[in-house]
Amino acid sequence: MQEKNAVEDSSSSQQEIVVMSLYWDEWSRCIGSRYQRDHVYRLGRIDTCSRQWKDFKIASRAKLIQFKDPEKARELINSTYYVKRTTISPTAGAIWELKETPSWD
């Protein structure tokens, strides 16, 4: 009886590294009509959402290996466009482009 509890405790203590809903939401937001309308208005073209779809595929891969190799799963997640974009600023690349040097220099 105690062995069964130990197994349950160890499995419940493992944290999920990958939250699939985040990447699904990012992709579905991108393909949405409002986002596409804004993108056409701002840039004059439709967004293919390929970066978001690629992120979703990477997250799926990471989800499959997260309990076998958590370090590799973290590496995969840290390589996504979403993580890179939101580490700098949540609106960088979506609303404005980053400058190499500030305008006051």
PDB file of C-alpha atoms in Angstrom:
ATOM      1  CA  MET A   1       0.000   0.000   0.000  1.00  0.00           C
ATOM      2  CA  GLN A   2       2.780   2.438   0.837  1.00  0.00           C
ATOM      3  CA  GLU A   3       4.590   1.645  -2.424  1.00  0.00           C
ATOM      4  CA  LYS A   4       1.526   2.686  -4.420  1.00  0.00           C
ATOM      5  CA  ASN A   5       1.332   6.010  -2.538  1.00  0.00           C
ATOM      6  CA  ALA A   6       5.015   6.643  -3.152  1.00  0.00           C
ATOM      7  CA  VAL A   7       4.519   6.158  -6.884  1.00  0.00           C
ATOM      8  CA  GLU A   8       1.522   8.482  -6.939  1.00  0.00           C
ATOM      9  CA  ASP A   9       3.390  11.093  -4.904  1.00  0.00           C
ATOM     10  CA  SER A  10       6.425  10.999  -7.179  1.00  0.00           C
ATOM     11  CA  SER A  11       4.296  11.266 -10.310  1.00  0.00           C
ATOM     12  CA  SER A  12       2.234  14.137  -8.917  1.00  0.00           C
ATOM     13  CA  SER A  13       5.387  16.000  -7.876  1.00  0.00           C
ATOM     14  CA  GLN A  14       6.590  16.107 -11.483  1.00  0.00           C
ATOM     15  CA  GLN A  15       5.691  19.487 -12.881  1.00  0.00           C
ATOM     16  CA  GLU A  16       4.377  19.908 -16.366  1.00  0.00           C
ATOM     17  CA  ILE A  17       6.891  21.861 -18.407  1.00  0.00           C
ATOM     18  CA  VAL A  18       4.727  22.312 -21.490  1.00  0.00           C
ATOM     19  CA  VAL A  19       1.359  24.063 -21.469  1.00  0.00           C
ATOM     20  CA  MET A  20      -0.141  23.175 -24.830  1.00  0.00           C
ATOM     21  CA  SER A  21      -3.098  25.539 -24.486  1.00  0.00           C
ATOM     22  CA  LEU A  22      -0.735  28.520 -24.582  1.00  0.00           C
ATOM     23  CA  TYR A  23       0.663  27.559 -27.992  1.00  0.00           C
ATOM     24  CA  TRP A  24      -2.761  26.554 -29.324  1.00  0.00           C
ATOM     25  CA  ASP A  25      -4.178  29.911 -28.219  1.00  0.00           C
ATOM     26  CA  GLU A  26      -1.318  31.797 -29.886  1.00  0.00           C
ATOM     27  CA  TRP A  27      -1.859  29.960 -33.175  1.00  0.00           C
ATOM     28  CA  SER A  28      -5.658  30.321 -33.098  1.00  0.00           C
ATOM     29  CA  ARG A  29      -5.316  34.042 -32.253  1.00  0.00           C
ATOM     30  CA  CYS A  30      -3.022  34.455 -35.235  1.00  0.00           C
ATOM     31  CA  ILE A  31      -5.368  32.797 -37.719  1.00  0.00           C
ATOM     32  CA  GLY A  32      -8.343  34.744 -36.365  1.00  0.00           C
ATOM     33  CA  SER A  33     -10.060  37.267 -38.601  1.00  0.00           C
ATOM     34  CA  ARG A  34      -9.484  40.247 -36.296  1.00  0.00           C
ATOM     35  CA  TYR A  35      -5.740  39.641 -36.042  1.00  0.00           C
ATOM     36  CA  GLN A  36      -5.500  39.113 -39.806  1.00  0.00           C
ATOM     37  CA  ARG A  37      -7.470  42.312 -40.462  1.00  0.00           C
ATOM     38  CA  ASP A  38      -5.119  44.278 -38.189  1.00  0.00           C
ATOM     39  CA  HIS A  39      -2.086  42.682 -39.815  1.00  0.00           C
ATOM     40  CA  VAL A  40      -3.287  43.603 -43.302  1.00  0.00           C
ATOM     41  CA  TYR A  41      -4.039  47.150 -42.130  1.00  0.00           C
ATOM     42  CA  ARG A  42      -0.617  47.590 -40.506  1.00  0.00           C
ATOM     43  CA  LEU A  43       1.622  45.714 -42.944  1.00  0.00           C
ATOM     44  CA  GLY A  44      -0.446  45.303 -46.103  1.00  0.00           C
ATOM     45  CA  ARG A  45      -0.265  41.492 -46.128  1.00  0.00           C
ATOM     46  CA  ILE A  46      -1.819  38.461 -44.476  1.00  0.00           C
ATOM     47  CA  ASP A  47       0.208  36.726 -41.772  1.00  0.00           C
ATOM     48  CA  THR A  48       0.871  33.068 -42.580  1.00  0.00           C
ATOM     49  CA  CYS A  49       1.155  32.275 -38.850  1.00  0.00           C
ATOM     50  CA  SER A  50       3.997  29.885 -39.648  1.00  0.00           C
ATOM     51  CA  ARG A  51       5.951  30.905 -36.526  1.00  0.00           C
ATOM     52  CA  GLN A  52       2.995  30.112 -34.281  1.00  0.00           C
ATOM     53  CA  TRP A  53       2.341  26.799 -36.034  1.00  0.00           C
ATOM     54  CA  LYS A  54       6.022  25.877 -35.720  1.00  0.00           C
ATOM     55  CA  ASP A  55       5.842  26.741 -31.995  1.00  0.00           C
ATOM     56  CA  PHE A  56       2.814  24.474 -31.612  1.00  0.00           C
ATOM     57  CA  LYS A  57       4.682  21.601 -33.264  1.00  0.00           C
ATOM     58  CA  ILE A  58       7.746  22.178 -31.050  1.00  0.00           C
ATOM     59  CA  ALA A  59       5.519  22.277 -27.950  1.00  0.00           C
ATOM     60  CA  SER A  60       3.892  18.997 -29.030  1.00  0.00           C
ATOM     61  CA  ARG A  61       7.313  17.396 -29.335  1.00  0.00           C
ATOM     62  CA  ALA A  62       8.338  18.781 -25.930  1.00  0.00           C
ATOM     63  CA  LYS A  63       5.084  17.539 -24.380  1.00  0.00           C
ATOM     64  CA  LEU A  64       5.870  13.988 -25.486  1.00  0.00           C
ATOM     65  CA  ILE A  65       9.328  13.985 -23.887  1.00  0.00           C
ATOM     66  CA  GLN A  66       8.800  16.231 -20.846  1.00  0.00           C
ATOM     67  CA  PHE A  67       8.790  13.427 -18.280  1.00  0.00           C
ATOM     68  CA  LYS A  68      11.536  11.324 -19.908  1.00  0.00           C
ATOM     69  CA  ASP A  69      13.921  14.189 -20.591  1.00  0.00           C
ATOM     70  CA  PRO A  70      12.787  17.423 -18.890  1.00  0.00           C
ATOM     71  CA  GLU A  71      15.969  19.288 -19.802  1.00  0.00           C
ATOM     72  CA  LYS A  72      15.469  18.623 -23.530  1.00  0.00           C
ATOM     73  CA  ALA A  73      11.817  19.668 -23.208  1.00  0.00           C
ATOM     74  CA  ARG A  74      12.871  22.966 -21.602  1.00  0.00           C
ATOM     75  CA  GLU A  75      15.410  23.498 -24.398  1.00  0.00           C
ATOM     76  CA  LEU A  76      12.715  22.979 -27.009  1.00  0.00           C
ATOM     77  CA  ILE A  77      10.300  25.357 -25.265  1.00  0.00           C
ATOM     78  CA  ASN A  78      13.009  28.010 -24.857  1.00  0.00           C
ATOM     79  CA  SER A  79      13.686  27.828 -28.603  1.00  0.00           C
ATOM     80  CA  THR A  80      10.132  28.861 -29.521  1.00  0.00           C
ATOM     81  CA  TYR A  81       9.299  32.190 -31.086  1.00  0.00           C
ATOM     82  CA  TYR A  82       6.748  32.827 -28.318  1.00  0.00           C
ATOM     83  CA  VAL A  83       9.334  32.566 -25.526  1.00  0.00           C
ATOM     84  CA  LYS A  84      11.864  34.680 -27.405  1.00  0.00           C
ATOM     85  CA  ARG A  85       9.254  37.338 -28.229  1.00  0.00           C
ATOM     86  CA  THR A  86       7.750  37.598 -24.754  1.00  0.00           C
ATOM     87  CA  THR A  87      11.149  37.667 -23.044  1.00  0.00           C
ATOM     88  CA  ILE A  88      11.942  40.929 -24.803  1.00  0.00           C
ATOM     89  CA  SER A  89       8.480  42.447 -24.790  1.00  0.00           C
ATOM     90  CA  PRO A  90       5.004  41.031 -25.385  1.00  0.00           C
ATOM     91  CA  THR A  91       4.413  43.542 -28.193  1.00  0.00           C
ATOM     92  CA  ALA A  92       7.842  43.369 -29.871  1.00  0.00           C
ATOM     93  CA  GLY A  93       7.385  42.206 -33.419  1.00  0.00           C
ATOM     94  CA  ALA A  94       3.596  42.301 -33.135  1.00  0.00           C
ATOM     95  CA  ILE A  95       3.083  46.054 -32.711  1.00  0.00           C
ATOM     96  CA  TRP A  96       6.571  47.497 -33.190  1.00  0.00           C
ATOM     97  CA  GLU A  97       9.979  46.330 -34.345  1.00  0.00           C
ATOM     98  CA  LEU A  98      13.027  46.417 -32.080  1.00  0.00           C
ATOM     99  CA  LYS A  99      15.777  48.865 -32.978  1.00  0.00           C
ATOM    100  CA  GLU A 100      19.435  47.899 -32.916  1.00  0.00           C
ATOM    101  CA  THR A 101      20.381  51.242 -31.352  1.00  0.00           C
ATOM    102  CA  PRO A 102      18.084  53.639 -29.529  1.00  0.00           C
ATOM    103  CA  SER A 103      17.000  56.753 -31.413  1.00  0.00           C
ATOM    104  CA  TRP A 104      18.661  59.076 -28.906  1.00  0.00           C
ATOM    105  CA  ASP A 105      22.165  57.752 -29.770  1.00  0.00           C
TER     106      ASP A 105
END
